[in-house]
């Protein structure tokens, strides 16, 4: 009877592509309309996603940035291999690296041997004698109040220019090129080009590779969890809105498409925000120097495939997460019903993820090969699955813990009932913390294992000397050593100095073709030699033998009275006099005893030996941090190519040190991120329940009780989450340590530290949410909107 | 009744857990007819309306719209029916709080892929007709309760539906505003020849109907027909 | 309100003397205004004349209290008609309506039907008033609203009574 079209023929069952687009756009519009609340939600989502995206972009840019550094570093290398004859197209390069206030300074002394001599990258021309070219960072140091503490190392040279970025690894690098007309080939490398032989880079080895892989997992996984949480900001409101749309005729597919459109819009806005954060953050990057590594903003450039992957994956994740969230509720025209509310959470599938993680990791126990890319991915995937498993188990565990709880004070009752009613929301808030803490604990354990391996004893003893200065003594100047020691001793802050001339000599090569034994030849007066051994009676003309220890009989055999020794640099052979006495080494010698021949000056004509190095052990005033800088200045004046080493009893692998600091920074940033997302979540929950809260206050529930109830509501899931995180973290740590065959030991302080940090985040978040709670619970809150 | 009824329910049963909301409810609504469903709280009148609108699936019995069995339709078909043939006015909460009143009214048209400009101009006409043109650019939260309900009526009518389901449309309003909503709703329904299924417990609201059906303990008593 | 139909209804329970009828009436309906004997006998003689009651038995002695009345089938029909006819909705109906409901319960008729029929009648009038109101000017609207509010009150009473019929049946039959 009706002339109207049948329902469903307008669109109904068969949706065209344009209908899809229409729904998605409609959803997208919801992301951008909706007054102050709507905007707040969108901005929060964009911020959250943006921070995550920026972190992802940064992580994606790290390899490229380091590679850019390496490329520039390779271009300026000055290794010479083989003999290059001097010509008008060669240059002599002397290494004058030094340290200034814990920062490495790359120093080179240059002497052009002709007009067509090669010029290092980033330098306009080879500086003439008395001229220097410095990096901008070094220029800043020179211009600063600290300048005078460094300037002497340039030997009074005039700064004639700056090294351009092409010649530096990063903007913070301290570097200089000093011109010279006295540099000679015996102390320098002759080059006809820079960058001919790239630096050999030390591989990381399985342990450090695993460490780096796990660090990426531990830092990026919470970012992922955070992303997932961020796209669900405003979820409850969204569900109600979708229900309203269902009433006026949106079918389930339209509903899903609208939700997807909304999520995409938020994610895309987040991508844009992330790109903006990244670009802004990139400008700050050059200001930061970590572990002597600084990076140009332009170097922080994630490669295109990774950027594309992020740009595609983030909205995809957003859509998938919001659709999964929709599966948990049934959006019907009459409203939203939580499907999972009454269903008891099942355990078995939640065990699949961590189980799969273990399945991936366990076969690698004892046999992890860091060089194989497949192994790295397997380890990463295993760790990810194990940690995500914690996320999957958490809601179940919270349910289990909360279900039997009863009674107690009003605050406790409110909190427990709320958790029993909806533990998923709380679980979601804690997920990120749990993952971060579990990852940190696993990492800490791996880290402790690495530490026990990477810290090596140097054999140096700092009790009597804190620095060693190596300077060349010009051939023939027998008085050189006395003068050197005197000048060093005269340096302010230096409390003592004892110097010997040092050469390294070979003994008679063994018959079987093994390498010849090596010994240090030290020439100095009795007092200087006494630094190394208990000499007993000593007068000029004596020779002493010090043996490395009972463990090395070959040394004792090779160096005895009458042995012939030759300098490793060539030079005349010399016979150990028959009167040479064997004396015991000093246990507190500044460097550990190796095979040594200690010679008083009267025995050897130093003038006839070239390649002798003056090695002066220096003790420094204990509380004068500038003393070592002044020492370096004096040393540079004596010999621009000399070196000053600071003694330390142990040496932590520098790379490892960097990783550790990076980890700490990363963990703190990650936890702050999670704190931000938790705060948003808690505030949202409070706002959702504002009428209820105001009503409770109106009927006389004390605000203190409400505060406690909010606190309990957070604390209980967090405690459960932290407990779970500790278990998973320890599990991960044990598996990882076994993978690299390191003895398993649990560092409880590290566990406490990680869990404590997690707990601190919760307290922070709860504290920050209290003002909102108080504002919402003013009786005015009862007013309907 | 001369023509076949537009919407019929036959012997509907529906239980929520152990409690029976409907226990043999039957009803026929003809085109253009305004039927009031009355009864005490918990008698099942809202459930009956939800079943008639295809929002809730009865445990047994049949609902037919223009002879087609509603339960047999897919979700998409039922949604399309809601979109094109039905309009809804509930007590509150059916407007999308994020959209302005005008956008809310235009929404059903937009879901039918009417262009925005066109949809919003038609929506504006309806707002004018329901005397709420002044809140067009406000969000539902900023309008008064009475205005909000009239916006909801406008949205229910904008697609030219055959049946309007109104569940306590004046439930949250005072007498004056309630009367105004009912006057405008029934006038518009009569003009467009739309049937109205009106659930209310207020006799004065039921006074706007053509006919009354009483639901008691889940059963209908169609009075004028039993007389 | 009609005393005649009420007495007829009471007689449906069984034949009764005039005096017992008055007592029964007063017990159930005469809360504020008990019947006078004269009213009872006058009504009964009218009913007798109309053939709605008959004398069941006359005991020896003088006076009307010796006569026992029984309802005739015409009387039952009359009660039936009265109960099923809705009252014209007007103010202060409750006495009549209450009597009808109790009588329906007493005589085993459907009080629910009675109430529904009555509410339909009320609603019919309310619809008419509503129509007049929507078409009329302000004065008309105010007048109609006054009537509507009163009718609404009655209707609410009808609803409430309908909801409490079971309770009522217990007390009435007790």
PDB file of N, CA, C and O in Angstrom, chain A residues 518-542:
ATOM      1  N   UNK A 518     108.189 -10.708  26.104  1.00  0.00           N
ATOM      2  CA  UNK A 518     108.229  -9.247  26.129  1.00  0.00           C
ATOM      3  C   UNK A 518     108.490  -8.785  27.551  1.00  0.00           C
ATOM      4  O   UNK A 518     108.016  -9.389  28.510  1.00  0.00           O
ATOM      5  N   UNK A 519     109.259  -7.730  27.674  1.00  0.00           N
ATOM      6  CA  UNK A 519     109.469  -7.148  28.996  1.00  0.00           C
ATOM      7  C   UNK A 519     109.521  -5.639  28.878  1.00  0.00           C
ATOM      8  O   UNK A 519     109.796  -5.095  27.803  1.00  0.00           O
ATOM      9  N   UNK A 520     109.188  -4.971  29.976  1.00  0.00           N
ATOM     10  CA  UNK A 520     109.328  -3.514  30.015  1.00  0.00           C
ATOM     11  C   UNK A 520     110.748  -3.185  30.454  1.00  0.00           C
ATOM     12  O   UNK A 520     111.253  -3.743  31.436  1.00  0.00           O
ATOM     13  N   UNK A 521     111.350  -2.303  29.741  1.00  0.00           N
ATOM     14  CA  UNK A 521     112.666  -1.809  30.134  1.00  0.00           C
ATOM     15  C   UNK A 521     112.461  -0.425  30.712  1.00  0.00           C
ATOM     16  O   UNK A 521     111.956   0.468  30.030  1.00  0.00           O
ATOM     17  N   UNK A 522     112.773  -0.257  31.991  1.00  0.00           N
ATOM     18  CA  UNK A 522     112.534   1.037  32.621  1.00  0.00           C
ATOM     19  C   UNK A 522     113.880   1.606  33.062  1.00  0.00           C
ATOM     20  O   UNK A 522     114.656   0.943  33.743  1.00  0.00           O
ATOM     21  N   UNK A 523     114.119   2.831  32.649  1.00  0.00           N
ATOM     22  CA  UNK A 523     115.372   3.473  33.001  1.00  0.00           C
ATOM     23  C   UNK A 523     115.072   4.662  33.886  1.00  0.00           C
ATOM     24  O   UNK A 523     114.322   5.577  33.486  1.00  0.00           O
ATOM     25  N   UNK A 524     115.601   4.672  35.070  1.00  0.00           N
ATOM     26  CA  UNK A 524     115.342   5.787  35.956  1.00  0.00           C
ATOM     27  C   UNK A 524     116.226   5.724  37.180  1.00  0.00           C
ATOM     28  O   UNK A 524     116.913   4.718  37.410  1.00  0.00           O
ATOM     29  N   UNK A 525     116.215   6.794  37.950  1.00  0.00           N
ATOM     30  CA  UNK A 525     117.062   6.775  39.144  1.00  0.00           C
ATOM     31  C   UNK A 525     116.432   5.867  40.190  1.00  0.00           C
ATOM     32  O   UNK A 525     115.301   5.384  40.025  1.00  0.00           O
ATOM     33  N   UNK A 526     117.170   5.656  41.231  1.00  0.00           N
ATOM     34  CA  UNK A 526     116.731   4.664  42.211  1.00  0.00           C
ATOM     35  C   UNK A 526     115.356   4.969  42.770  1.00  0.00           C
ATOM     36  O   UNK A 526     114.514   4.083  42.935  1.00  0.00           O
ATOM     37  N   UNK A 527     115.101   6.243  43.054  1.00  0.00           N
ATOM     38  CA  UNK A 527     113.819   6.559  43.674  1.00  0.00           C
ATOM     39  C   UNK A 527     112.680   6.278  42.705  1.00  0.00           C
ATOM     40  O   UNK A 527     111.618   5.799  43.112  1.00  0.00           O
ATOM     41  N   UNK A 528     112.869   6.555  41.424  1.00  0.00           N
ATOM     42  CA  UNK A 528     111.815   6.281  40.446  1.00  0.00           C
ATOM     43  C   UNK A 528     111.607   4.788  40.301  1.00  0.00           C
ATOM     44  O   UNK A 528     110.475   4.302  40.246  1.00  0.00           O
ATOM     45  N   UNK A 529     112.700   4.036  40.270  1.00  0.00           N
ATOM     46  CA  UNK A 529     112.582   2.595  40.091  1.00  0.00           C
ATOM     47  C   UNK A 529     111.931   1.940  41.308  1.00  0.00           C
ATOM     48  O   UNK A 529     111.250   0.921  41.202  1.00  0.00           O
ATOM     49  N   UNK A 530     112.129   2.574  42.467  1.00  0.00           N
ATOM     50  CA  UNK A 530     111.579   2.016  43.698  1.00  0.00           C
ATOM     51  C   UNK A 530     110.054   2.014  43.688  1.00  0.00           C
ATOM     52  O   UNK A 530     109.413   1.364  44.514  1.00  0.00           O
ATOM     53  N   UNK A 531     109.474   2.751  42.765  1.00  0.00           N
ATOM     54  CA  UNK A 531     108.004   2.734  42.626  1.00  0.00           C
ATOM     55  C   UNK A 531     107.505   1.353  42.198  1.00  0.00           C
ATOM     56  O   UNK A 531     106.351   1.021  42.374  1.00  0.00           O
ATOM     57  N   UNK A 532     108.392   0.599  41.539  1.00  0.00           N
ATOM     58  CA  UNK A 532     107.941  -0.650  40.931  1.00  0.00           C
ATOM     59  C   UNK A 532     108.325  -1.889  41.723  1.00  0.00           C
ATOM     60  O   UNK A 532     107.674  -2.917  41.599  1.00  0.00           O
ATOM     61  N   UNK A 533     109.411  -1.811  42.485  1.00  0.00           N
ATOM     62  CA  UNK A 533     109.887  -3.030  43.152  1.00  0.00           C
ATOM     63  C   UNK A 533     110.592  -2.671  44.441  1.00  0.00           C
ATOM     64  O   UNK A 533     111.020  -1.532  44.652  1.00  0.00           O
ATOM     65  N   UNK A 534     110.691  -3.666  45.294  1.00  0.00           N
ATOM     66  CA  UNK A 534     111.480  -3.494  46.509  1.00  0.00           C
ATOM     67  C   UNK A 534     112.934  -3.729  46.151  1.00  0.00           C
ATOM     68  O   UNK A 534     113.368  -4.866  45.959  1.00  0.00           O
ATOM     69  N   UNK A 535     113.674  -2.625  45.970  1.00  0.00           N
ATOM     70  CA  UNK A 535     115.012  -2.734  45.402  1.00  0.00           C
ATOM     71  C   UNK A 535     116.060  -3.114  46.442  1.00  0.00           C
ATOM     72  O   UNK A 535     117.111  -3.629  46.125  1.00  0.00           O
ATOM     73  N   UNK A 536     115.760  -2.816  47.699  1.00  0.00           N
ATOM     74  CA  UNK A 536     116.816  -2.963  48.697  1.00  0.00           C
ATOM     75  C   UNK A 536     117.852  -1.863  48.492  1.00  0.00           C
ATOM     76  O   UNK A 536     117.505  -0.718  48.191  1.00  0.00           O
ATOM     77  N   UNK A 537     119.104  -2.216  48.624  1.00  0.00           N
ATOM     78  CA  UNK A 537     120.171  -1.236  48.361  1.00  0.00           C
ATOM     79  C   UNK A 537     120.145  -0.874  46.899  1.00  0.00           C
ATOM     80  O   UNK A 537     119.932  -1.721  46.038  1.00  0.00           O
ATOM     81  N   UNK A 538     120.317   0.434  46.580  1.00  0.00           N
ATOM     82  CA  UNK A 538     120.308   0.808  45.163  1.00  0.00           C
ATOM     83  C   UNK A 538     121.297   1.940  44.951  1.00  0.00           C
ATOM     84  O   UNK A 538     121.352   2.900  45.706  1.00  0.00           O
ATOM     85  N   UNK A 539     122.094   1.809  43.932  1.00  0.00           N
ATOM     86  CA  UNK A 539     122.956   2.914  43.526  1.00  0.00           C
ATOM     87  C   UNK A 539     123.051   2.908  42.019  1.00  0.00           C
ATOM     88  O   UNK A 539     122.700   1.905  41.360  1.00  0.00           O
ATOM     89  N   UNK A 540     123.449   4.037  41.492  1.00  0.00           N
ATOM     90  CA  UNK A 540     123.514   4.147  40.035  1.00  0.00           C
ATOM     91  C   UNK A 540     124.462   3.084  39.501  1.00  0.00           C
ATOM     92  O   UNK A 540     125.512   2.808  40.076  1.00  0.00           O
ATOM     93  N   UNK A 541     124.047   2.490  38.380  1.00  0.00           N
ATOM     94  CA  UNK A 541     124.880   1.463  37.793  1.00  0.00           C
ATOM     95  C   UNK A 541     124.306   0.067  38.021  1.00  0.00           C
ATOM     96  O   UNK A 541     124.760  -0.918  37.469  1.00  0.00           O
ATOM     97  N   UNK A 542     123.258   0.012  38.828  1.00  0.00           N
ATOM     98  CA  UNK A 542     122.694  -1.311  39.093  1.00  0.00           C
ATOM     99  C   UNK A 542     121.557  -1.621  38.124  1.00  0.00           C
ATOM    100  O   UNK A 542     120.914  -0.753  37.565  1.00  0.00           O
TER     101      UNK A 542
END
